[in-house]
mmCIF file of C-alpha atoms and ligand atoms in Angstrom:
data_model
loop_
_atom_site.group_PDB
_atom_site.id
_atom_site.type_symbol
_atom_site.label_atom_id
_atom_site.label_comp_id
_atom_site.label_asym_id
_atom_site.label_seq_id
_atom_site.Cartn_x
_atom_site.Cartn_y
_atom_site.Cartn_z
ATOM 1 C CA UNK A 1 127.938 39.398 -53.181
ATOM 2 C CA UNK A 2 130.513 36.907 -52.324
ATOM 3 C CA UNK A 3 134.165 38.071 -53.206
ATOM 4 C CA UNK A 4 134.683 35.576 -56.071
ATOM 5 C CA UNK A 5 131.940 37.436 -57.699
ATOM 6 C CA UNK A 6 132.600 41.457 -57.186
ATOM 7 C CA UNK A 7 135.180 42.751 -58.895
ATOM 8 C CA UNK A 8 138.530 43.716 -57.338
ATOM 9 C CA UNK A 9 139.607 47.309 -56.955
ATOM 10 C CA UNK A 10 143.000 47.990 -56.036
ATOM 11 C CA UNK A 11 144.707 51.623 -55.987
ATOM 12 C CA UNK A 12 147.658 53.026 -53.803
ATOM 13 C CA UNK A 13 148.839 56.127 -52.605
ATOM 14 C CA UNK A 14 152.129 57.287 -51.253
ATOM 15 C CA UNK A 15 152.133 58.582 -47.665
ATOM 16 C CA UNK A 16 152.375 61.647 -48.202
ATOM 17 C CA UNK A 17 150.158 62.479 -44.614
ATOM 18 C CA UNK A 18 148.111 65.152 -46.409
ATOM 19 C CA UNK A 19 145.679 65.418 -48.922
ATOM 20 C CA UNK A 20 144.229 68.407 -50.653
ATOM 21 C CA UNK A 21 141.065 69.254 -52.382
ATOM 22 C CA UNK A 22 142.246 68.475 -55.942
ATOM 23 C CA UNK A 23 143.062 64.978 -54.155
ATOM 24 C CA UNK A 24 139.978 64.282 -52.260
ATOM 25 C CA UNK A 25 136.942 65.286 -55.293
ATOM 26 C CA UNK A 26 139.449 63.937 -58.238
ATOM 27 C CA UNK A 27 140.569 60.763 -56.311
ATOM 28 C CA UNK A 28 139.809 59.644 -52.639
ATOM 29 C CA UNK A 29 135.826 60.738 -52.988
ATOM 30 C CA UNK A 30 135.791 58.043 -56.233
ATOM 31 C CA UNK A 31 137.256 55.108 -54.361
ATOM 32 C CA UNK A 32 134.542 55.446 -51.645
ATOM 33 C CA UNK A 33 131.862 55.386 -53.940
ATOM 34 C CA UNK A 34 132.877 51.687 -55.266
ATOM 35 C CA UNK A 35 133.053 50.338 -51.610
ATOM 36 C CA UNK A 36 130.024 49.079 -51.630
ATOM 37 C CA UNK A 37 129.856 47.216 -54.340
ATOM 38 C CA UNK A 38 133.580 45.976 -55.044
ATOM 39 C CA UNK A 39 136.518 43.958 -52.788
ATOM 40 C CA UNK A 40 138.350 47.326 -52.349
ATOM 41 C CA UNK A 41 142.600 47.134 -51.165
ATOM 42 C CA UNK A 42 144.140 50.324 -50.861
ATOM 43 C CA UNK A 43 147.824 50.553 -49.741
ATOM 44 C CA UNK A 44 150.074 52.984 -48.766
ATOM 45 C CA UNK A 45 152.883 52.376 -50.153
ATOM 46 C CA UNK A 46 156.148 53.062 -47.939
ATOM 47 C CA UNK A 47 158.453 51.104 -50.353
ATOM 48 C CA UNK A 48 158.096 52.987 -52.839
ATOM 49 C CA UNK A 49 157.970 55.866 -50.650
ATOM 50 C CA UNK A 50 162.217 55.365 -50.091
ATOM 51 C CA UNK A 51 163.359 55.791 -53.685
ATOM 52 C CA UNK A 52 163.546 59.260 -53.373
ATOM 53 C CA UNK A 53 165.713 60.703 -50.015
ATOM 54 C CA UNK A 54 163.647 60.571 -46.651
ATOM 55 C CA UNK A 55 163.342 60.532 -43.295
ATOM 56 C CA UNK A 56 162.566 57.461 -41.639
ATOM 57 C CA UNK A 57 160.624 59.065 -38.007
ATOM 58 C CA UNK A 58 158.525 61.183 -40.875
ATOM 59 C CA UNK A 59 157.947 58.372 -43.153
ATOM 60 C CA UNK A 60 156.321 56.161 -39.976
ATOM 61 C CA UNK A 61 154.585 59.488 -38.880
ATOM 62 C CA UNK A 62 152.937 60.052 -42.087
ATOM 63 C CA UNK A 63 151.878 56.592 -42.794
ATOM 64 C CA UNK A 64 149.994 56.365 -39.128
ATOM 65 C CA UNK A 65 148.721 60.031 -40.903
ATOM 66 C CA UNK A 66 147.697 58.892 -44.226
ATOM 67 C CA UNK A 67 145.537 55.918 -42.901
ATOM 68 C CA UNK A 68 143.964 58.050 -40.930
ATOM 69 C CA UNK A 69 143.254 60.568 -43.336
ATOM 70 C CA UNK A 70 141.718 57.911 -45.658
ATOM 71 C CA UNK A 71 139.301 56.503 -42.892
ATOM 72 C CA UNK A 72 138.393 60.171 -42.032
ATOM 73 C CA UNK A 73 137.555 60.723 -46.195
ATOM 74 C CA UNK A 74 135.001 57.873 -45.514
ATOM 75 C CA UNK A 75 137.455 54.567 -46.359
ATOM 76 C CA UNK A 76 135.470 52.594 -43.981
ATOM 77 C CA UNK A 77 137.913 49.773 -42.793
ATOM 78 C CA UNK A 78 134.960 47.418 -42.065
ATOM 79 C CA UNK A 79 134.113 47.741 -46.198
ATOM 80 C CA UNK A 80 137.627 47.708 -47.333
ATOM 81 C CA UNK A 81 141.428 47.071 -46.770
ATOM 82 C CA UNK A 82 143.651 49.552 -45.731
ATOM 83 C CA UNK A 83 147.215 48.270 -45.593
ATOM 84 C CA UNK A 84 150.549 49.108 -45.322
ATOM 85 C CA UNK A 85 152.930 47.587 -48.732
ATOM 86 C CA UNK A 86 155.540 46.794 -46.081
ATOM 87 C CA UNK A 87 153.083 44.625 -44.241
ATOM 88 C CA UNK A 88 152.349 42.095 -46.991
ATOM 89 C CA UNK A 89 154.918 39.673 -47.934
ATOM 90 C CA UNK A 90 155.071 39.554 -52.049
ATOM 91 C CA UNK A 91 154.920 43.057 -53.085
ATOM 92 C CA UNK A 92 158.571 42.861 -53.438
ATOM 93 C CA UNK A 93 159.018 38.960 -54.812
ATOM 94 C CA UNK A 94 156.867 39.433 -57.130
ATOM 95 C CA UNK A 95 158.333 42.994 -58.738
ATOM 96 C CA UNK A 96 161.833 41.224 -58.924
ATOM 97 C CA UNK A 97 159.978 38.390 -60.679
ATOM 98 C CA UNK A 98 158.402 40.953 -62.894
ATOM 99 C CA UNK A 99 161.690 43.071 -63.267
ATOM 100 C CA UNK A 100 163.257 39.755 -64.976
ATOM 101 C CA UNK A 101 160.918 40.146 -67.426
ATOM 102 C CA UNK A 102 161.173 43.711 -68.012
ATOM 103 C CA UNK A 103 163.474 45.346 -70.584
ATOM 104 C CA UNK A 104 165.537 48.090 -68.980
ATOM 105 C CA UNK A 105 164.952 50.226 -71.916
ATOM 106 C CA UNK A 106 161.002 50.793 -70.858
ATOM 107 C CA UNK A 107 161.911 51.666 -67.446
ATOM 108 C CA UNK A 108 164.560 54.333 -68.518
ATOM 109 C CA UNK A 109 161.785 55.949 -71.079
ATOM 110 C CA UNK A 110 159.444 56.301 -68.262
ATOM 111 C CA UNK A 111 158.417 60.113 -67.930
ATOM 112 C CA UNK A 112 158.387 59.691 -63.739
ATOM 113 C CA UNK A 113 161.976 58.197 -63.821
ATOM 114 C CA UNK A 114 163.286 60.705 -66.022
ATOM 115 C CA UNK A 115 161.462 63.596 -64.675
ATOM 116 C CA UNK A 116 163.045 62.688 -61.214
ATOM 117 C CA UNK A 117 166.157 61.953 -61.881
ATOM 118 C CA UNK A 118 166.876 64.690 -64.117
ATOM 119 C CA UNK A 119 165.345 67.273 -62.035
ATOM 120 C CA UNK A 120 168.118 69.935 -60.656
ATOM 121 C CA UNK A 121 167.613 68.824 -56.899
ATOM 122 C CA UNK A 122 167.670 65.600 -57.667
ATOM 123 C CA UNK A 123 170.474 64.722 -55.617
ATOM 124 C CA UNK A 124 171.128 60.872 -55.221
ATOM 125 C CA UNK A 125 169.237 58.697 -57.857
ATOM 126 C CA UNK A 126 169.039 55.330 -57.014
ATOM 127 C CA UNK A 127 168.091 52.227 -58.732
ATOM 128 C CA UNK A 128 164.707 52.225 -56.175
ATOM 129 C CA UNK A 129 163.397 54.904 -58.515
ATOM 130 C CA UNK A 130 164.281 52.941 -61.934
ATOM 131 C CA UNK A 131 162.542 49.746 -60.701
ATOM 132 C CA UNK A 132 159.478 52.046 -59.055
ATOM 133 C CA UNK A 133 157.173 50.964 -61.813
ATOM 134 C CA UNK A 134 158.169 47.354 -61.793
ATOM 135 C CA UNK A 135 157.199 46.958 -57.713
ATOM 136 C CA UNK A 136 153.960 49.238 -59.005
ATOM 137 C CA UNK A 137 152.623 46.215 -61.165
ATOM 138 C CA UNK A 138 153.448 43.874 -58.585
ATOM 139 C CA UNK A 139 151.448 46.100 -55.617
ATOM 140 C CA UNK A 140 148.427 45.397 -58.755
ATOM 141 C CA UNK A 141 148.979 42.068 -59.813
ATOM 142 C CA UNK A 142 149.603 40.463 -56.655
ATOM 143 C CA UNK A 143 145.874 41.220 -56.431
ATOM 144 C CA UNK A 144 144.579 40.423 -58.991
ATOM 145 C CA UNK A 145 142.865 43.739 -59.312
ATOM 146 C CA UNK A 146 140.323 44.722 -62.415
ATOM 147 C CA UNK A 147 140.331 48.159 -61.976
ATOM 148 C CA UNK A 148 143.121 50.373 -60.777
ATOM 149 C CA UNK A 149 141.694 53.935 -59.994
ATOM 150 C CA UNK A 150 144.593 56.628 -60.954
ATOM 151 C CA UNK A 151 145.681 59.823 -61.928
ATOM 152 C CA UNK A 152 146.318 60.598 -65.511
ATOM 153 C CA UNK A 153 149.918 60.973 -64.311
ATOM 154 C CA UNK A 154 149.461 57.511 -63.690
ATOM 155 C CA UNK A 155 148.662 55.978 -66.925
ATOM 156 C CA UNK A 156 151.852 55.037 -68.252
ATOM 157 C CA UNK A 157 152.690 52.868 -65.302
ATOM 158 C CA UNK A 158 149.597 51.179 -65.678
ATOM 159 C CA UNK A 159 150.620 50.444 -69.010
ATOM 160 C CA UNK A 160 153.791 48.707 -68.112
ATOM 161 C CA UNK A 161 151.816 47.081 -65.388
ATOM 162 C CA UNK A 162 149.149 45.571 -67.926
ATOM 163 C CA UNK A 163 152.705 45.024 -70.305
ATOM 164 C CA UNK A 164 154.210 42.993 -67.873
ATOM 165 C CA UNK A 165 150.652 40.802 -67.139
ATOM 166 C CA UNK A 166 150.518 40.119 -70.692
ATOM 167 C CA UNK A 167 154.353 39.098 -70.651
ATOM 168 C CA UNK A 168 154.406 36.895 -67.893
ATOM 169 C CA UNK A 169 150.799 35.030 -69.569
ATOM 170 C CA UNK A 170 152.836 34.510 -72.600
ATOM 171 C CA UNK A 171 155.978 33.403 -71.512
ATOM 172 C CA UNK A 172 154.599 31.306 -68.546
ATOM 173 C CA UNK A 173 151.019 30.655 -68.828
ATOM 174 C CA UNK A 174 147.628 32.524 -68.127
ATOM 175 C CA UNK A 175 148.456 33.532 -64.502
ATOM 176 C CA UNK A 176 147.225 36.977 -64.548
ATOM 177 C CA UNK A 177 143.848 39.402 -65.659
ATOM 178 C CA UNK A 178 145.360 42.415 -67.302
ATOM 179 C CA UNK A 179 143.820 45.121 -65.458
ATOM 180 C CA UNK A 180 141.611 48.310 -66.323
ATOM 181 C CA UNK A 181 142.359 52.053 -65.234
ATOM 182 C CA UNK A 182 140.015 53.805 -64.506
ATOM 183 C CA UNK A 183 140.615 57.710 -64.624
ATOM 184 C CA UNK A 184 138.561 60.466 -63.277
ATOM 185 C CA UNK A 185 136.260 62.767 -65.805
ATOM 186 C CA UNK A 186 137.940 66.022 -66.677
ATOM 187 C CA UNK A 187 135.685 67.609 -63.924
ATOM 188 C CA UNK A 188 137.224 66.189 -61.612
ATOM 189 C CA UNK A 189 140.531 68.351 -62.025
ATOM 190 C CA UNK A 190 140.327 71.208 -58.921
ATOM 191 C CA UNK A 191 143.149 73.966 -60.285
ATOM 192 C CA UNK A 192 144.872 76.239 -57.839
ATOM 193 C CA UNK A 193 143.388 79.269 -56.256
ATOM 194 C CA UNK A 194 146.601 81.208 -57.297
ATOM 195 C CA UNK A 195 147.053 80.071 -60.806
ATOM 196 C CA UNK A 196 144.011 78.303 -62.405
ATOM 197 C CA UNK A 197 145.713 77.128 -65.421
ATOM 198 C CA UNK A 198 147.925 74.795 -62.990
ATOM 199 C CA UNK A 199 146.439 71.737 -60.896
ATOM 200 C CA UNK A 200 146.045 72.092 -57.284
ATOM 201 C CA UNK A 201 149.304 70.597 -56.560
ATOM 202 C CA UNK A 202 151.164 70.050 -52.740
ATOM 203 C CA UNK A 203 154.325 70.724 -54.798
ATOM 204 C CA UNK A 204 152.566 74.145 -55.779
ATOM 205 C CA UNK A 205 155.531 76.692 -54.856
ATOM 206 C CA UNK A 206 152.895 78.839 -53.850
ATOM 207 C CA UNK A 207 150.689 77.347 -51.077
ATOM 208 C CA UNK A 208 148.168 79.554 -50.461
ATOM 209 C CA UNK A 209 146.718 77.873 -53.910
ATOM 210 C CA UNK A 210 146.310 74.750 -52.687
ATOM 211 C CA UNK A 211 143.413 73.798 -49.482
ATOM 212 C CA UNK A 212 144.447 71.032 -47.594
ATOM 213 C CA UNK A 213 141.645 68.771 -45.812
ATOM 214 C CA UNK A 214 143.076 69.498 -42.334
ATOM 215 C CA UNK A 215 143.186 73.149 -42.814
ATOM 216 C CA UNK A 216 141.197 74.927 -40.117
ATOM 217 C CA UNK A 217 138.440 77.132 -41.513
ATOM 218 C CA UNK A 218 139.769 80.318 -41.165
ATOM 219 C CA UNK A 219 142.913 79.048 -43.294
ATOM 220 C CA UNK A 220 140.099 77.469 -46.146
ATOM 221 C CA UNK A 221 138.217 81.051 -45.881
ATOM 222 C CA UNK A 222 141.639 83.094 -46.601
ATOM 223 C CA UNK A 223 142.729 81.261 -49.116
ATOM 224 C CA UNK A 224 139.549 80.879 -50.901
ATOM 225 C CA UNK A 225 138.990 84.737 -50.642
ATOM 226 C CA UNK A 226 142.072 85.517 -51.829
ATOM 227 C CA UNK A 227 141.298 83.208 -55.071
ATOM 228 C CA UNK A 228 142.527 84.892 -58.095
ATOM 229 C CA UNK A 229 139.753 85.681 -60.092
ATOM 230 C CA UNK A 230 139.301 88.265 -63.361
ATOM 231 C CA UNK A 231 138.065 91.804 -63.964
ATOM 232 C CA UNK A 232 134.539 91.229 -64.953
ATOM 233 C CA UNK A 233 131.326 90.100 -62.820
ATOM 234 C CA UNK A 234 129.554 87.587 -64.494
ATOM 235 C CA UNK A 235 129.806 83.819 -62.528
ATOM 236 C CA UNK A 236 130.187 81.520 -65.223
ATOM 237 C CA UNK A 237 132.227 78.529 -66.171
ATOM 238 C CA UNK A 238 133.533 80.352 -69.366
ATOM 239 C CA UNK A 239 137.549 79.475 -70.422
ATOM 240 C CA UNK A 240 137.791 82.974 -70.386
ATOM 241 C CA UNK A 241 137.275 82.888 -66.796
ATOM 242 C CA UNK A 242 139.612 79.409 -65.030
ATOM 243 C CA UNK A 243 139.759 81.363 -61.482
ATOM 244 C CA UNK A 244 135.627 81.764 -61.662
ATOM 245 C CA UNK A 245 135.378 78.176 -63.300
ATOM 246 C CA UNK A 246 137.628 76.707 -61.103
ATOM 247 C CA UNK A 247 135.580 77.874 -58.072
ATOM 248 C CA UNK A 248 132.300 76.851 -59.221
ATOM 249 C CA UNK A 249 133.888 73.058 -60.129
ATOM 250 C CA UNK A 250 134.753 73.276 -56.276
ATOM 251 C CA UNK A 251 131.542 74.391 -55.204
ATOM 252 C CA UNK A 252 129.572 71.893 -57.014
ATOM 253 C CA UNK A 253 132.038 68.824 -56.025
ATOM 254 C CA UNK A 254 131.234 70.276 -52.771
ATOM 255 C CA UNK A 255 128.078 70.156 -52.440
ATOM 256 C CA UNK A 256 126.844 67.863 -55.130
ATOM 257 C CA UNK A 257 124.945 70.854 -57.623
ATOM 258 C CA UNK A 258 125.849 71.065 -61.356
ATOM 259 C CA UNK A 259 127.763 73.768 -62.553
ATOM 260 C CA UNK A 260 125.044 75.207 -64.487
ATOM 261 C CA UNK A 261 122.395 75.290 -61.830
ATOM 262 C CA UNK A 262 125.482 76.995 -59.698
ATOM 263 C CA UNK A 263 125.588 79.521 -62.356
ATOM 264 C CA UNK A 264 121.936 80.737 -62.258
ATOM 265 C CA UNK A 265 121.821 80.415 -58.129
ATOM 266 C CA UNK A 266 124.199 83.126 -58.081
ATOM 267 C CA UNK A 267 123.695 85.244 -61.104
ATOM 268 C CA UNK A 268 124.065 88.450 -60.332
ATOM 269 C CA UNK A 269 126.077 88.525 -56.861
ATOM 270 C CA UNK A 270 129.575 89.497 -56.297
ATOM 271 C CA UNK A 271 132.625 87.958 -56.878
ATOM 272 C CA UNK A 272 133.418 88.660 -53.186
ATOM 273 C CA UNK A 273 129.902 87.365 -52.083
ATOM 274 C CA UNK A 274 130.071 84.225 -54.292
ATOM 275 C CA UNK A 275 133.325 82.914 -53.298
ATOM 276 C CA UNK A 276 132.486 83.391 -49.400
ATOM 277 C CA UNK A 277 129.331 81.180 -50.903
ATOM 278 C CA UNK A 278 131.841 78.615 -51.838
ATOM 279 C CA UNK A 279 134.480 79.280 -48.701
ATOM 280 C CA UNK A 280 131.160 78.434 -46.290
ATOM 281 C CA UNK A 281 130.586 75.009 -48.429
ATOM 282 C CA UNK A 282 134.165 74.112 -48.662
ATOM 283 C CA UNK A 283 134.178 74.635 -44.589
ATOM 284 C CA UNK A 284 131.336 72.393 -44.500
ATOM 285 C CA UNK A 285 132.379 69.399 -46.352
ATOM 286 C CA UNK A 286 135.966 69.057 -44.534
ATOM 287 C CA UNK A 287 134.007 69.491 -40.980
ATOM 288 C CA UNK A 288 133.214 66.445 -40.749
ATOM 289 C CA UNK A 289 136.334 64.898 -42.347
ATOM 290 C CA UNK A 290 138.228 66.827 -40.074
ATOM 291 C CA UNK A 291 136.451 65.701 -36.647
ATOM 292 C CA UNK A 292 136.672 62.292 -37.857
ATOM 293 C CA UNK A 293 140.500 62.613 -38.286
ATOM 294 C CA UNK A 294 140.917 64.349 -34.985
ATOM 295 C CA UNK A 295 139.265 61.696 -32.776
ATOM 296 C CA UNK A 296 141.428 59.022 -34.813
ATOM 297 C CA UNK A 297 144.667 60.311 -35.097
ATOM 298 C CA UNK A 298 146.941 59.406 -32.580
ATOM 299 C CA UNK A 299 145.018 56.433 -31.537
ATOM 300 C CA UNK A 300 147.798 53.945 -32.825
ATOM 301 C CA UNK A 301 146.039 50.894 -31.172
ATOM 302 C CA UNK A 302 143.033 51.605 -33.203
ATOM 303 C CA UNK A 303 145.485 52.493 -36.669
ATOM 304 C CA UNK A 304 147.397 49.316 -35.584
ATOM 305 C CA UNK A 305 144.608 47.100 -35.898
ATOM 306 C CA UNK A 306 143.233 48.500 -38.894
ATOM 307 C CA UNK A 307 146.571 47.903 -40.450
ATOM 308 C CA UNK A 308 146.489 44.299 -39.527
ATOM 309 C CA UNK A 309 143.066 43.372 -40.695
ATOM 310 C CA UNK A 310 144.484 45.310 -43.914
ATOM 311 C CA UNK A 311 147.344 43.100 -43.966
ATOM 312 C CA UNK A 312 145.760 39.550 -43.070
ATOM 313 C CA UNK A 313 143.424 39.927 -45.767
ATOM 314 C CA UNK A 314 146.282 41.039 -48.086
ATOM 315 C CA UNK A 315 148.532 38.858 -47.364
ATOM 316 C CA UNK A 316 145.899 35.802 -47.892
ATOM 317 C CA UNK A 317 145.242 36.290 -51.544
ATOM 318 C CA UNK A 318 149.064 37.702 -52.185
ATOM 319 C CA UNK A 319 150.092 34.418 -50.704
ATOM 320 C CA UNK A 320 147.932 32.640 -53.073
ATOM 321 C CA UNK A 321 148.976 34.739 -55.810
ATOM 322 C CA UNK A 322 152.604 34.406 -55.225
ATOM 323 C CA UNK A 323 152.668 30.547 -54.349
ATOM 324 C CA UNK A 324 150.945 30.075 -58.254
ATOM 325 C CA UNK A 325 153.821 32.744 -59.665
ATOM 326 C CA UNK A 326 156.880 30.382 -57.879
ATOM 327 C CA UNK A 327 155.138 27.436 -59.447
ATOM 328 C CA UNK A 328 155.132 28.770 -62.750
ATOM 329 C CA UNK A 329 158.804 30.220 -62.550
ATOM 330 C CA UNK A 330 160.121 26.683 -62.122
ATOM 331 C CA UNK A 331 161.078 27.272 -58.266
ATOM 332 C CA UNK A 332 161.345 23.857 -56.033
ATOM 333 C CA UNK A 333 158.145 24.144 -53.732
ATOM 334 C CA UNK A 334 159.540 25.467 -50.033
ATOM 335 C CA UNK A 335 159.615 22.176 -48.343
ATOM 336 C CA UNK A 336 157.605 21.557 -45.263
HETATM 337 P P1 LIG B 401 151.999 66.457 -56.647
HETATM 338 O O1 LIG B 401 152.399 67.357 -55.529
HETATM 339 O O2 LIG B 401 153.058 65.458 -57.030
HETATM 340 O O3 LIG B 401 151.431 67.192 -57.812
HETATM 341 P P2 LIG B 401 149.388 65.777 -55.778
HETATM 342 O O4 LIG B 401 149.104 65.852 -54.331
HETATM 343 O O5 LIG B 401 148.887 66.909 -56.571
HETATM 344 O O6 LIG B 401 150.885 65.515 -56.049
HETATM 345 P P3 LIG B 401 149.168 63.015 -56.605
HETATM 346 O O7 LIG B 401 149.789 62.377 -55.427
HETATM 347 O O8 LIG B 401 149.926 63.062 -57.900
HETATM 348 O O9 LIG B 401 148.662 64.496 -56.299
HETATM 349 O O10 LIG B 401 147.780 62.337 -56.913
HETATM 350 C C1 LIG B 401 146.955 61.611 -56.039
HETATM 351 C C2 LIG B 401 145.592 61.496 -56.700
HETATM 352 O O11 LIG B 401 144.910 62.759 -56.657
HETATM 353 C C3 LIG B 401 145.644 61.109 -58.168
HETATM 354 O O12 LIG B 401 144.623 60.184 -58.454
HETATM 355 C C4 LIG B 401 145.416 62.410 -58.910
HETATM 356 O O13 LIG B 401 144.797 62.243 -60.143
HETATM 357 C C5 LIG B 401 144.496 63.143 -57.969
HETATM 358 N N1 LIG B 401 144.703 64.585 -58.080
HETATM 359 C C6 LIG B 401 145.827 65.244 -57.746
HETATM 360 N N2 LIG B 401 145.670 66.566 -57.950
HETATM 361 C C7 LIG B 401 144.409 66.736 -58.444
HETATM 362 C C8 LIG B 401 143.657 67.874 -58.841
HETATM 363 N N3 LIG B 401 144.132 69.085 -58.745
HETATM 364 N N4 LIG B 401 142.402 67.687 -59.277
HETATM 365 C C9 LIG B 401 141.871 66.461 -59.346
HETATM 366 N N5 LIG B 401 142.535 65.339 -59.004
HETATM 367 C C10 LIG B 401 143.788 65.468 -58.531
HETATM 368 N N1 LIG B 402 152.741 55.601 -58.238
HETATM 369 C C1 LIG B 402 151.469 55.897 -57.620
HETATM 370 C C2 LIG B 402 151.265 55.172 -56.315
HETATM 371 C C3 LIG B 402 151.168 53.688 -56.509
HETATM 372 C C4 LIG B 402 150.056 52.994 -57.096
HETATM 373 C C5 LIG B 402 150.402 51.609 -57.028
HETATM 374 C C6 LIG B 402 148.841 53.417 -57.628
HETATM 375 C C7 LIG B 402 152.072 52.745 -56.147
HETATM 376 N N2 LIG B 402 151.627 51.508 -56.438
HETATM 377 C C8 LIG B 402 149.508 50.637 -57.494
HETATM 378 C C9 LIG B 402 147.957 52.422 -58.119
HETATM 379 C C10 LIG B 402 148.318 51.057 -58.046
HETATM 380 C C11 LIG B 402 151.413 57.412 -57.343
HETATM 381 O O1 LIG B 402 152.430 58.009 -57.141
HETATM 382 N N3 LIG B 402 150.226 57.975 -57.307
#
């Protein structure tokens, strides 16, 4: 399929340089699967990661981290485009092109904004974090993307993205396809080990809840052992039971078995025998993640030049878009 026929999937991520379980089966795992047969971009995007405070050594470490981590997940670079936001002229014009257009009221009623700037350690607030959503629709429309893979958490952003498409089309002309989310099935949501009513969460005060992807075995088997379960013995995904649920949605995103043929497999054994059951396949599905990570982490030439493919091919079609946004806008063509 040629690109002007598959559709365009775009989805970003800050970098964050780690991902955890409830990250990889509810998120990462689902963009793979439409490499094949989409025009996949994924960027990491390190402007928006400065709105909140940060530091800038970390920031570049855990962007050469995050790329990494995505190839290692199976983000083949030779079937998609992994770029960095800074890399690709337009992200930015375009969201202050966008933020003309947006009333300031929508961006103060977002639930991010507000639950960030009003939390206690908030600290500093600046105007980075009002506009977030603004240079959000830009990262998507400078694509032209049809599908935006995303967290729930995600949704209202995506509306003020597809808002602001629709805005611009009216007030300019058609310029821009309003795009679809796309949000994973409720299976998809991994809780912690410590407190299964709560997702598995980085922020997760307490850690040994949450497995990371780069955490070596004997950390996954501890922490899954330790798994809070309940009193009785029966393994089944009953909402009387979220610790026993929540391990059997692990073990069958793990290793591809439904839940209910899970259920009879291990009828009958031990809490303590099942979840060492679903520490061994949990071990076994970031092995090879994990080797893949270490042979390409710290091999910046290699993360370097997947960043620039990433970014030629971006920066082609966000050229394109931008150049038919200035048009519109009434700016004087850049002379040559
Ligand atoms: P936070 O620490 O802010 O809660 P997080 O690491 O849990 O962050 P996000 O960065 O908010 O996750 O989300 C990245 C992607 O992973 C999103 O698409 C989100 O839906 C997905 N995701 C996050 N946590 C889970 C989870 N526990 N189960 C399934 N999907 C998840
Ligand atoms: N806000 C998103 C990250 C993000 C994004 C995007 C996601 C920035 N730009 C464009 C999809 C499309 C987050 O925090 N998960």
């Amino acid at each position: 399929m040629s690109e002007g026929t598959k559709k365009t999937i775009l989805t970003c991520a800050q970098p964050t340089g780690q991902l955890h379980l409830g990250n990889y089966f509810g998120a990462v795992r689902n963009w793979v699967s439409f490499l094949d047969d989409h025009e996949c971009f994924f960027g990491i995007v390190d402007q928006h990661a400065i709105t909140t405070p940060y530091v800038p050594a970390e920031l570049r470490r855990s962007t050469y981290r995050t790329v990494a981590l995505y190839i290692a997940c199976g983000l083949d670079p030779a079937k998609c485009r992994l770029f960095a936001q800074s890399h690709v002229i337009g992200h930015t014009e375009l969201a202050w092109i966008l933020g003309c257009l947006c009333p300031l009221g929508q961006l103060e009623r977002m639930t991010q904004f507000k639950e960030k700037s009003q939390r206690e350690d908030a600290g500093f607030v600046g105007s980075g974090l009002l506009f977030y959503p603004v240079l959000m629709a830009a990262d998507i429309l400078l694509y032209n993307a049809d599908i935006v893979p995303v967290g729930e958490d995600q949704k209202q952003h995506i509306e003020l993205c597809r808002d602001l498409a629709i805005r611009f089309n009216n007030t300019y002309s058609e310029t821009f396809k309003v795009p679809d989310v796309s949000i994973p099935r409720d299976g998809a949501r991994i809780r912690s080990l410590q407190s299964p009513d709560k997702k598995m969460s980085k922020s997760d005060p307490n850690q040994s809840g949450c497995v990371y992807l780069l955490d070596p075995p004997d950390r996954v088997r501890k922490k899954i052992m330790s798994a809070v379960t309940d009193s009785g013995r029966e393994i089944r995904a009953l909402p009387e039971k979220p610790g026993i649920a929540n391990l059997l949605g692990i073990l069958a995103a793990a290793t591809g078995t439904p839940v209910a043929e899970l259920e009879a497999a291990h009828a009958g054994k031990s809490y303590g025998e099942f979840k060492a059951v679903v520490a061994d396949a949990v071990i076994a599905c970031l092995e090879p993640i994990q080797k893949r990570f270490s042979e390409i982490d710290g091999d910046k030439a290699y993360l370097d030049s997947v960043f620039k493919e990433g970014a030629d091919t971006a920066q082609a079609r966000a050229y394109k878009t931008l150049a038919k946004v200035y048009r519109k806008a009434g700016f004087v063509p850049r002379p040559r």
